Amino acid sequence: MDCKASATREDLEFILLNEDAQPKPLPLSLLADITSDFSDKNIIGRGGFGIVYKGFIGNRTVAVKRLLRVLHFDEDGFYREIKCLMKVKHQNVVRFLGYCNETRGEMAGFNGTLVMAQEEERLLCFQYLSKGGLNNYINADASSALEWEQCYRIINGVCQGLHQLHQHNILHMDLKPENILLGNDMVPKIADFGLSRRLHEDQSYVITKNLCGTRGYMAPEFIDSNPENRAITKKCDLYSLGVIIMELLTGTREQCAVNDVLDSWISRLGESKTNSEVTRI
């Protein structure tokens, strides 16, 4: 899948502006150009699998995820992520614009001589969402805390996005606030499909030997199952969703008493809401 792409800035801008346009292979030279050669000043996020940069096309912005060059890179996982991203288009799933997998040669010293080293670059390009991850609004101070209506819309949007994934038999496997991105309109979009799996039509689960996901968001039955025979199902995503909803409504990632949560919402909603009304909400 070494993509000898010829897409231009104009092609990428067209994909960005036209939601019906299909993602396409993008040349490394283009992605380097729009990120100022992957300048540190354009870094907007770091994770265990890569670094995310802002990319600029005229007066518009995209996000470019440059995957880390590691010795035992999960090639199948990279292709799997692309396939999942290309399969789903939904307002609550981050828009995928294109991908790059190029091999380039670079002279390097080896045993006292210069050799041509082959270096693979793998990148993904997405729409840019200016408000960042939902995690920024959990444990936030009063100025950043979300109102009830915003919480409801975000929860509803994440549910709609996850339902769409499951309709396409895609299991996300790393649903958490950091992987739910928000734009200026605060519409949530599920992102980061690096651990995702896709079921065949006749499958209800996938077996893995690996623990997939983030502690605190992984279903207990998945963690505690036989390490040689762990079943990944849609229920794993639903457990993660439940944790996210709880954290969003309580405003914290720590355990807290129900009465403390009610008192917090009463003060935030104002005196117009009685205790019983908040309880019903």
PDB file of C-alpha atoms in Angstrom:
ATOM      1  CA  MET A   1       0.000   0.000   0.000  1.00  0.00           C
ATOM      2  CA  ASP A   2       2.919   2.316  -0.754  1.00  0.00           C
ATOM      3  CA  CYS A   3       0.876   5.157  -2.240  1.00  0.00           C
ATOM      4  CA  LYS A   4       2.520   7.079  -5.072  1.00  0.00           C
ATOM      5  CA  ALA A   5      -0.026   9.837  -4.740  1.00  0.00           C
ATOM      6  CA  SER A   6      -0.293  12.902  -6.937  1.00  0.00           C
ATOM      7  CA  ALA A   7      -2.993  14.849  -5.091  1.00  0.00           C
ATOM      8  CA  THR A   8      -2.485  18.609  -4.851  1.00  0.00           C
ATOM      9  CA  ARG A   9      -3.504  21.320  -2.399  1.00  0.00           C
ATOM     10  CA  GLU A  10      -6.511  21.978  -4.616  1.00  0.00           C
ATOM     11  CA  ASP A  11      -7.521  18.305  -4.458  1.00  0.00           C
ATOM     12  CA  LEU A  12      -7.300  18.262  -0.664  1.00  0.00           C
ATOM     13  CA  GLU A  13      -9.252  21.504  -0.390  1.00  0.00           C
ATOM     14  CA  PHE A  14     -11.945  20.041  -2.661  1.00  0.00           C
ATOM     15  CA  ILE A  15     -12.265  16.968  -0.417  1.00  0.00           C
ATOM     16  CA  LEU A  16     -12.435  19.204   2.662  1.00  0.00           C
ATOM     17  CA  LEU A  17     -15.214  21.368   1.213  1.00  0.00           C
ATOM     18  CA  ASN A  18     -17.272  18.546  -0.326  1.00  0.00           C
ATOM     19  CA  GLU A  19     -18.598  16.029   2.162  1.00  0.00           C
ATOM     20  CA  ASP A  20     -19.494  13.582  -0.615  1.00  0.00           C
ATOM     21  CA  ALA A  21     -15.896  13.487  -1.857  1.00  0.00           C
ATOM     22  CA  GLN A  22     -13.956  10.300  -1.193  1.00  0.00           C
ATOM     23  CA  PRO A  23     -10.707  10.251   0.824  1.00  0.00           C
ATOM     24  CA  LYS A  24      -7.691   9.659  -1.385  1.00  0.00           C
ATOM     25  CA  PRO A  25      -3.947   8.953  -1.231  1.00  0.00           C
ATOM     26  CA  LEU A  26      -1.964  12.081  -0.392  1.00  0.00           C
ATOM     27  CA  PRO A  27       1.747  12.584  -1.149  1.00  0.00           C
ATOM     28  CA  LEU A  28       4.129  13.023   1.755  1.00  0.00           C
ATOM     29  CA  SER A  29       5.437  16.197   0.121  1.00  0.00           C
ATOM     30  CA  LEU A  30       1.964  17.780   0.324  1.00  0.00           C
ATOM     31  CA  LEU A  31       1.460  16.886   3.994  1.00  0.00           C
ATOM     32  CA  ALA A  32       4.948  18.145   4.838  1.00  0.00           C
ATOM     33  CA  ASP A  33       4.239  21.384   2.981  1.00  0.00           C
ATOM     34  CA  ILE A  34       0.952  22.197   4.735  1.00  0.00           C
ATOM     35  CA  THR A  35       2.444  21.473   8.192  1.00  0.00           C
ATOM     36  CA  SER A  36       5.629  23.528   7.566  1.00  0.00           C
ATOM     37  CA  ASP A  37       7.647  20.303   7.408  1.00  0.00           C
ATOM     38  CA  PHE A  38       5.963  18.964  10.540  1.00  0.00           C
ATOM     39  CA  SER A  39       7.009  21.952  12.600  1.00  0.00           C
ATOM     40  CA  ASP A  40       6.782  21.674  16.381  1.00  0.00           C
ATOM     41  CA  LYS A  41       4.776  24.918  16.440  1.00  0.00           C
ATOM     42  CA  ASN A  42       1.985  23.121  14.588  1.00  0.00           C
ATOM     43  CA  ILE A  43       1.701  20.216  17.039  1.00  0.00           C
ATOM     44  CA  ILE A  44      -1.792  19.988  18.542  1.00  0.00           C
ATOM     45  CA  GLY A  45      -1.638  16.547  20.115  1.00  0.00           C
ATOM     46  CA  ARG A  46       0.572  13.609  21.037  1.00  0.00           C
ATOM     47  CA  GLY A  47      -0.328  10.011  21.741  1.00  0.00           C
ATOM     48  CA  GLY A  48       1.137   6.552  22.015  1.00  0.00           C
ATOM     49  CA  PHE A  49       0.805   6.005  18.280  1.00  0.00           C
ATOM     50  CA  GLY A  50       1.693   9.350  16.761  1.00  0.00           C
ATOM     51  CA  ILE A  51       1.766  13.132  16.705  1.00  0.00           C
ATOM     52  CA  VAL A  52      -1.037  15.325  15.351  1.00  0.00           C
ATOM     53  CA  TYR A  53      -0.235  18.559  13.498  1.00  0.00           C
ATOM     54  CA  LYS A  54      -2.255  21.448  12.163  1.00  0.00           C
ATOM     55  CA  GLY A  55      -2.083  21.714   8.393  1.00  0.00           C
ATOM     56  CA  PHE A  56      -3.001  24.889   6.517  1.00  0.00           C
ATOM     57  CA  ILE A  57      -4.670  25.059   3.117  1.00  0.00           C
ATOM     58  CA  GLY A  58      -5.286  28.709   2.334  1.00  0.00           C
ATOM     59  CA  ASN A  59      -7.443  29.992   5.192  1.00  0.00           C
ATOM     60  CA  ARG A  60      -8.621  26.503   6.146  1.00  0.00           C
ATOM     61  CA  THR A  61      -7.150  24.036   8.603  1.00  0.00           C
ATOM     62  CA  VAL A  62      -6.854  20.245   8.651  1.00  0.00           C
ATOM     63  CA  ALA A  63      -5.370  17.787  11.142  1.00  0.00           C
ATOM     64  CA  VAL A  64      -2.490  15.539  10.062  1.00  0.00           C
ATOM     65  CA  LYS A  65      -1.659  12.500  12.198  1.00  0.00           C
ATOM     66  CA  ARG A  66       1.916  11.294  11.670  1.00  0.00           C
ATOM     67  CA  LEU A  67       2.267   7.786  13.047  1.00  0.00           C
ATOM     68  CA  LEU A  68       5.395   6.983  15.008  1.00  0.00           C
ATOM     69  CA  ARG A  69       8.111   5.042  13.219  1.00  0.00           C
ATOM     70  CA  VAL A  70       8.577   2.059  15.507  1.00  0.00           C
ATOM     71  CA  LEU A  71      10.373  -1.244  15.000  1.00  0.00           C
ATOM     72  CA  HIS A  72       7.279  -3.435  15.268  1.00  0.00           C
ATOM     73  CA  PHE A  73       4.688  -1.216  13.603  1.00  0.00           C
ATOM     74  CA  ASP A  74       1.202  -2.717  13.323  1.00  0.00           C
ATOM     75  CA  GLU A  75       0.840  -2.594   9.537  1.00  0.00           C
ATOM     76  CA  ASP A  76      -2.476  -4.441   9.626  1.00  0.00           C
ATOM     77  CA  GLY A  77      -3.782  -1.979  12.205  1.00  0.00           C
ATOM     78  CA  PHE A  78      -2.921   0.950   9.929  1.00  0.00           C
ATOM     79  CA  TYR A  79      -4.797  -0.570   6.990  1.00  0.00           C
ATOM     80  CA  ARG A  80      -7.669  -1.545   9.285  1.00  0.00           C
ATOM     81  CA  GLU A  81      -7.989   2.033  10.523  1.00  0.00           C
ATOM     82  CA  ILE A  82      -8.132   3.352   6.951  1.00  0.00           C
ATOM     83  CA  LYS A  83     -10.789   0.811   5.964  1.00  0.00           C
ATOM     84  CA  CYS A  84     -12.959   1.697   8.966  1.00  0.00           C
ATOM     85  CA  LEU A  85     -12.610   5.434   8.325  1.00  0.00           C
ATOM     86  CA  MET A  86     -13.523   5.046   4.660  1.00  0.00           C
ATOM     87  CA  LYS A  87     -16.546   2.911   5.500  1.00  0.00           C
ATOM     88  CA  VAL A  88     -18.422   5.418   7.674  1.00  0.00           C
ATOM     89  CA  LYS A  89     -19.633   8.932   6.911  1.00  0.00           C
ATOM     90  CA  HIS A  90     -21.693  10.501   9.662  1.00  0.00           C
ATOM     91  CA  GLN A  91     -21.981  13.898  11.311  1.00  0.00           C
ATOM     92  CA  ASN A  92     -20.805  12.386  14.605  1.00  0.00           C
ATOM     93  CA  VAL A  93     -17.749  10.617  13.181  1.00  0.00           C
ATOM     94  CA  VAL A  94     -14.669  12.682  12.323  1.00  0.00           C
ATOM     95  CA  ARG A  95     -14.299  13.307   8.579  1.00  0.00           C
ATOM     96  CA  PHE A  96     -11.441  11.391   6.992  1.00  0.00           C
ATOM     97  CA  LEU A  97      -9.758  13.248   4.126  1.00  0.00           C
ATOM     98  CA  GLY A  98      -6.883  11.043   3.043  1.00  0.00           C
ATOM     99  CA  TYR A  99      -3.882   8.901   3.887  1.00  0.00           C
ATOM    100  CA  CYS A 100      -0.227   8.442   3.014  1.00  0.00           C
ATOM    101  CA  ASN A 101       2.088   5.442   3.119  1.00  0.00           C
ATOM    102  CA  GLU A 102       5.398   6.212   1.437  1.00  0.00           C
ATOM    103  CA  THR A 103       8.845   4.695   1.649  1.00  0.00           C
ATOM    104  CA  ARG A 104      11.775   7.027   1.285  1.00  0.00           C
ATOM    105  CA  GLY A 105      15.508   6.374   1.225  1.00  0.00           C
ATOM    106  CA  GLU A 106      17.927   8.154   3.512  1.00  0.00           C
ATOM    107  CA  MET A 107      21.707   7.712   3.778  1.00  0.00           C
ATOM    108  CA  ALA A 108      22.736   6.544   7.234  1.00  0.00           C
ATOM    109  CA  GLY A 109      25.871   5.192   8.869  1.00  0.00           C
ATOM    110  CA  PHE A 110      26.037   1.439   9.478  1.00  0.00           C
ATOM    111  CA  ASN A 111      29.147  -0.524  10.558  1.00  0.00           C
ATOM    112  CA  GLY A 112      31.435   2.298   9.516  1.00  0.00           C
ATOM    113  CA  THR A 113      29.933   2.851   6.084  1.00  0.00           C
ATOM    114  CA  LEU A 114      27.053   4.736   4.514  1.00  0.00           C
ATOM    115  CA  VAL A 115      24.020   2.707   3.476  1.00  0.00           C
ATOM    116  CA  MET A 116      20.641   3.617   2.025  1.00  0.00           C
ATOM    117  CA  ALA A 117      18.115   3.135   4.825  1.00  0.00           C
ATOM    118  CA  GLN A 118      14.466   2.649   3.906  1.00  0.00           C
ATOM    119  CA  GLU A 119      12.115   4.673   6.073  1.00  0.00           C
ATOM    120  CA  GLU A 120       8.341   4.349   5.932  1.00  0.00           C
ATOM    121  CA  GLU A 121       6.047   7.289   6.585  1.00  0.00           C
ATOM    122  CA  ARG A 122       2.420   6.650   7.477  1.00  0.00           C
ATOM    123  CA  LEU A 123       0.021   9.547   7.898  1.00  0.00           C
ATOM    124  CA  LEU A 124      -3.712  10.223   8.126  1.00  0.00           C
ATOM    125  CA  CYS A 125      -5.488  13.496   7.350  1.00  0.00           C
ATOM    126  CA  PHE A 126      -8.743  14.641   8.983  1.00  0.00           C
ATOM    127  CA  GLN A 127     -10.963  17.650   9.368  1.00  0.00           C
ATOM    128  CA  TYR A 128      -9.709  19.956  12.117  1.00  0.00           C
ATOM    129  CA  LEU A 129     -11.913  20.414  15.186  1.00  0.00           C
ATOM    130  CA  SER A 130     -11.019  23.575  17.053  1.00  0.00           C
ATOM    131  CA  LYS A 131     -12.410  22.784  20.521  1.00  0.00           C
ATOM    132  CA  GLY A 132     -10.289  19.676  21.007  1.00  0.00           C
ATOM    133  CA  GLY A 133     -11.259  16.642  23.048  1.00  0.00           C
ATOM    134  CA  LEU A 134     -14.223  16.226  25.368  1.00  0.00           C
ATOM    135  CA  ASN A 135     -11.707  15.628  28.166  1.00  0.00           C
ATOM    136  CA  ASN A 136     -11.113  19.398  28.207  1.00  0.00           C
ATOM    137  CA  TYR A 137     -14.631  19.834  29.624  1.00  0.00           C
ATOM    138  CA  ILE A 138     -14.401  17.217  32.358  1.00  0.00           C
ATOM    139  CA  ASN A 139     -12.813  18.346  35.626  1.00  0.00           C
ATOM    140  CA  ALA A 140     -13.015  21.833  34.098  1.00  0.00           C
ATOM    141  CA  ASP A 141     -13.364  25.048  36.069  1.00  0.00           C
ATOM    142  CA  ALA A 142     -16.678  26.898  36.160  1.00  0.00           C
ATOM    143  CA  SER A 143     -15.852  28.985  33.081  1.00  0.00           C
ATOM    144  CA  SER A 144     -15.418  25.847  30.937  1.00  0.00           C
ATOM    145  CA  ALA A 145     -18.145  23.660  32.480  1.00  0.00           C
ATOM    146  CA  LEU A 146     -20.844  22.537  30.071  1.00  0.00           C
ATOM    147  CA  GLU A 147     -24.493  23.464  30.509  1.00  0.00           C
ATOM    148  CA  TRP A 148     -27.124  20.732  30.729  1.00  0.00           C
ATOM    149  CA  GLU A 149     -28.349  21.300  27.152  1.00  0.00           C
ATOM    150  CA  GLN A 150     -24.784  21.003  25.840  1.00  0.00           C
ATOM    151  CA  CYS A 151     -24.240  17.800  27.815  1.00  0.00           C
ATOM    152  CA  TYR A 152     -27.439  16.345  26.407  1.00  0.00           C
ATOM    153  CA  ARG A 153     -26.524  17.216  22.810  1.00  0.00           C
ATOM    154  CA  ILE A 154     -23.038  15.786  23.202  1.00  0.00           C
ATOM    155  CA  ILE A 155     -24.321  12.545  24.742  1.00  0.00           C
ATOM    156  CA  ASN A 156     -26.942  12.210  22.021  1.00  0.00           C
ATOM    157  CA  GLY A 157     -24.366  12.877  19.297  1.00  0.00           C
ATOM    158  CA  VAL A 158     -21.894  10.317  20.633  1.00  0.00           C
ATOM    159  CA  CYS A 159     -24.706   7.752  20.856  1.00  0.00           C
ATOM    160  CA  GLN A 160     -25.689   8.467  17.242  1.00  0.00           C
ATOM    161  CA  GLY A 161     -22.095   8.180  16.054  1.00  0.00           C
ATOM    162  CA  LEU A 162     -21.501   4.924  17.910  1.00  0.00           C
ATOM    163  CA  HIS A 163     -24.776   3.502  16.605  1.00  0.00           C
ATOM    164  CA  GLN A 164     -23.620   4.289  13.066  1.00  0.00           C
ATOM    165  CA  LEU A 165     -20.315   2.490  13.666  1.00  0.00           C
ATOM    166  CA  HIS A 166     -22.101  -0.562  15.027  1.00  0.00           C
ATOM    167  CA  GLN A 167     -24.511  -0.530  12.083  1.00  0.00           C
ATOM    168  CA  HIS A 168     -21.398  -1.014   9.921  1.00  0.00           C
ATOM    169  CA  ASN A 169     -20.126  -3.730  12.293  1.00  0.00           C
ATOM    170  CA  ILE A 170     -17.235  -1.530  13.439  1.00  0.00           C
ATOM    171  CA  LEU A 171     -16.075  -1.839  17.044  1.00  0.00           C
ATOM    172  CA  HIS A 172     -14.156   1.243  18.169  1.00  0.00           C
ATOM    173  CA  MET A 173     -12.404  -0.308  21.197  1.00  0.00           C
ATOM    174  CA  ASP A 174     -10.915   2.932  22.552  1.00  0.00           C
ATOM    175  CA  LEU A 175     -13.883   5.180  23.210  1.00  0.00           C
ATOM    176  CA  LYS A 176     -12.926   7.840  25.778  1.00  0.00           C
ATOM    177  CA  PRO A 177     -13.258  11.630  26.160  1.00  0.00           C
ATOM    178  CA  GLU A 178      -9.894  12.233  24.435  1.00  0.00           C
ATOM    179  CA  ASN A 179     -11.246  10.483  21.328  1.00  0.00           C
ATOM    180  CA  ILE A 180     -14.426  12.556  21.119  1.00  0.00           C
ATOM    181  CA  LEU A 181     -13.600  15.816  19.363  1.00  0.00           C
ATOM    182  CA  LEU A 182     -15.614  19.039  19.309  1.00  0.00           C
ATOM    183  CA  GLY A 183     -15.792  21.823  16.735  1.00  0.00           C
ATOM    184  CA  ASN A 184     -16.950  25.424  17.101  1.00  0.00           C
ATOM    185  CA  ASP A 185     -20.566  24.213  17.066  1.00  0.00           C
ATOM    186  CA  MET A 186     -19.783  21.718  19.884  1.00  0.00           C
ATOM    187  CA  VAL A 187     -21.042  18.815  17.756  1.00  0.00           C
ATOM    188  CA  PRO A 188     -19.173  15.702  18.978  1.00  0.00           C
ATOM    189  CA  LYS A 189     -17.283  13.507  16.535  1.00  0.00           C
ATOM    190  CA  ILE A 190     -15.806  10.120  17.360  1.00  0.00           C
ATOM    191  CA  ALA A 191     -12.138   9.892  16.355  1.00  0.00           C
ATOM    192  CA  ASP A 192      -9.030   7.657  16.551  1.00  0.00           C
ATOM    193  CA  PHE A 193      -9.771   4.255  15.052  1.00  0.00           C
ATOM    194  CA  GLY A 194      -6.296   2.818  15.621  1.00  0.00           C
ATOM    195  CA  LEU A 195      -7.623  -0.071  17.739  1.00  0.00           C
ATOM    196  CA  SER A 196     -10.883  -0.604  15.857  1.00  0.00           C
ATOM    197  CA  ARG A 197     -12.087  -3.959  14.580  1.00  0.00           C
ATOM    198  CA  ARG A 198     -14.647  -4.802  11.917  1.00  0.00           C
ATOM    199  CA  LEU A 199     -16.919  -7.804  12.261  1.00  0.00           C
ATOM    200  CA  HIS A 200     -17.977  -9.938   9.333  1.00  0.00           C
ATOM    201  CA  GLU A 201     -21.701 -10.053   8.665  1.00  0.00           C
ATOM    202  CA  ASP A 202     -22.097 -13.371  10.493  1.00  0.00           C
ATOM    203  CA  GLN A 203     -19.903 -12.420  13.470  1.00  0.00           C
ATOM    204  CA  SER A 204     -20.960 -11.070  16.856  1.00  0.00           C
ATOM    205  CA  TYR A 205     -17.468 -10.969  18.382  1.00  0.00           C
ATOM    206  CA  VAL A 206     -13.744 -11.062  17.602  1.00  0.00           C
ATOM    207  CA  ILE A 207     -11.167 -12.973  19.638  1.00  0.00           C
ATOM    208  CA  THR A 208      -7.914 -11.285  20.646  1.00  0.00           C
ATOM    209  CA  LYS A 209      -4.998 -12.004  22.975  1.00  0.00           C
ATOM    210  CA  ASN A 210      -4.339  -8.309  23.520  1.00  0.00           C
ATOM    211  CA  LEU A 211      -5.907  -5.847  25.928  1.00  0.00           C
ATOM    212  CA  CYS A 212      -7.343  -3.172  23.634  1.00  0.00           C
ATOM    213  CA  GLY A 213      -8.295   0.230  24.966  1.00  0.00           C
ATOM    214  CA  THR A 214      -7.658   2.463  27.952  1.00  0.00           C
ATOM    215  CA  ARG A 215      -7.911   1.420  31.594  1.00  0.00           C
ATOM    216  CA  GLY A 216     -11.028   2.837  33.191  1.00  0.00           C
ATOM    217  CA  TYR A 217     -12.977   2.593  29.930  1.00  0.00           C
ATOM    218  CA  MET A 218     -12.517  -1.121  29.211  1.00  0.00           C
ATOM    219  CA  ALA A 219     -15.390  -3.434  30.103  1.00  0.00           C
ATOM    220  CA  PRO A 220     -14.621  -5.558  33.213  1.00  0.00           C
ATOM    221  CA  GLU A 221     -15.671  -8.778  31.470  1.00  0.00           C
ATOM    222  CA  PHE A 222     -13.128  -8.020  28.716  1.00  0.00           C
ATOM    223  CA  ILE A 223     -10.290  -7.309  31.172  1.00  0.00           C
ATOM    224  CA  ASP A 224     -11.042 -10.321  33.379  1.00  0.00           C
ATOM    225  CA  SER A 225     -11.545 -12.855  30.583  1.00  0.00           C
ATOM    226  CA  ASN A 226      -9.050 -15.554  29.581  1.00  0.00           C
ATOM    227  CA  PRO A 227      -5.947 -13.735  28.223  1.00  0.00           C
ATOM    228  CA  GLU A 228      -5.734 -16.297  25.420  1.00  0.00           C
ATOM    229  CA  ASN A 229      -9.383 -15.950  24.461  1.00  0.00           C
ATOM    230  CA  ARG A 230     -10.656 -12.381  24.978  1.00  0.00           C
ATOM    231  CA  ALA A 231     -13.896 -11.593  23.151  1.00  0.00           C
ATOM    232  CA  ILE A 232     -14.399  -8.125  21.654  1.00  0.00           C
ATOM    233  CA  THR A 233     -18.093  -7.272  21.233  1.00  0.00           C
ATOM    234  CA  LYS A 234     -20.245  -4.187  20.792  1.00  0.00           C
ATOM    235  CA  LYS A 235     -20.870  -4.327  24.539  1.00  0.00           C
ATOM    236  CA  CYS A 236     -17.250  -3.246  25.085  1.00  0.00           C
ATOM    237  CA  ASP A 237     -18.005   0.068  23.354  1.00  0.00           C
ATOM    238  CA  LEU A 238     -21.268   0.444  25.268  1.00  0.00           C
ATOM    239  CA  TYR A 239     -19.446   0.121  28.582  1.00  0.00           C
ATOM    240  CA  SER A 240     -17.007   2.849  27.489  1.00  0.00           C
ATOM    241  CA  LEU A 241     -19.950   5.025  26.471  1.00  0.00           C
ATOM    242  CA  GLY A 242     -21.534   4.587  29.897  1.00  0.00           C
ATOM    243  CA  VAL A 243     -18.341   5.704  31.645  1.00  0.00           C
ATOM    244  CA  ILE A 244     -18.127   8.782  29.397  1.00  0.00           C
ATOM    245  CA  ILE A 245     -21.752   9.725  30.132  1.00  0.00           C
ATOM    246  CA  MET A 246     -21.151   9.345  33.865  1.00  0.00           C
ATOM    247  CA  GLU A 247     -18.022  11.512  33.740  1.00  0.00           C
ATOM    248  CA  LEU A 248     -19.709  14.166  31.631  1.00  0.00           C
ATOM    249  CA  LEU A 249     -22.696  14.445  33.956  1.00  0.00           C
ATOM    250  CA  THR A 250     -20.676  14.382  37.172  1.00  0.00           C
ATOM    251  CA  GLY A 251     -18.028  16.704  35.758  1.00  0.00           C
ATOM    252  CA  THR A 252     -15.231  14.556  37.128  1.00  0.00           C
ATOM    253  CA  ARG A 253     -13.305  11.359  36.520  1.00  0.00           C
ATOM    254  CA  GLU A 254     -13.370  10.571  40.215  1.00  0.00           C
ATOM    255  CA  GLN A 255     -16.118   8.678  42.019  1.00  0.00           C
ATOM    256  CA  CYS A 256     -18.592  10.952  43.762  1.00  0.00           C
ATOM    257  CA  ALA A 257     -21.807  10.698  45.753  1.00  0.00           C
ATOM    258  CA  VAL A 258     -25.165  11.066  44.000  1.00  0.00           C
ATOM    259  CA  ASN A 259     -26.228  13.896  46.327  1.00  0.00           C
ATOM    260  CA  ASP A 260     -23.050  15.825  45.516  1.00  0.00           C
ATOM    261  CA  VAL A 261     -23.845  15.552  41.809  1.00  0.00           C
ATOM    262  CA  LEU A 262     -27.424  16.738  42.382  1.00  0.00           C
ATOM    263  CA  ASP A 263     -26.225  19.704  44.451  1.00  0.00           C
ATOM    264  CA  SER A 264     -23.766  20.639  41.724  1.00  0.00           C
ATOM    265  CA  TRP A 265     -26.438  20.584  39.011  1.00  0.00           C
ATOM    266  CA  ILE A 266     -28.897  22.532  41.168  1.00  0.00           C
ATOM    267  CA  SER A 267     -26.364  25.331  41.552  1.00  0.00           C
ATOM    268  CA  ARG A 268     -25.475  25.259  37.842  1.00  0.00           C
ATOM    269  CA  LEU A 269     -29.062  25.167  36.601  1.00  0.00           C
ATOM    270  CA  GLY A 270     -30.088  27.971  38.917  1.00  0.00           C
ATOM    271  CA  GLU A 271     -32.814  28.455  41.449  1.00  0.00           C
ATOM    272  CA  SER A 272     -35.510  28.052  38.788  1.00  0.00           C
ATOM    273  CA  LYS A 273     -35.033  24.287  39.010  1.00  0.00           C
ATOM    274  CA  THR A 274     -36.138  22.502  42.148  1.00  0.00           C
ATOM    275  CA  ASN A 275     -34.340  19.499  43.598  1.00  0.00           C
ATOM    276  CA  SER A 276     -37.068  17.162  42.314  1.00  0.00           C
ATOM    277  CA  GLU A 277     -36.816  18.631  38.807  1.00  0.00           C
ATOM    278  CA  VAL A 278     -33.053  18.078  38.743  1.00  0.00           C
ATOM    279  CA  THR A 279     -33.555  14.501  39.953  1.00  0.00           C
ATOM    280  CA  ARG A 280     -35.989  13.870  37.061  1.00  0.00           C
ATOM    281  CA  ILE A 281     -33.445  15.297  34.581  1.00  0.00           C
TER     282      ILE A 281
END
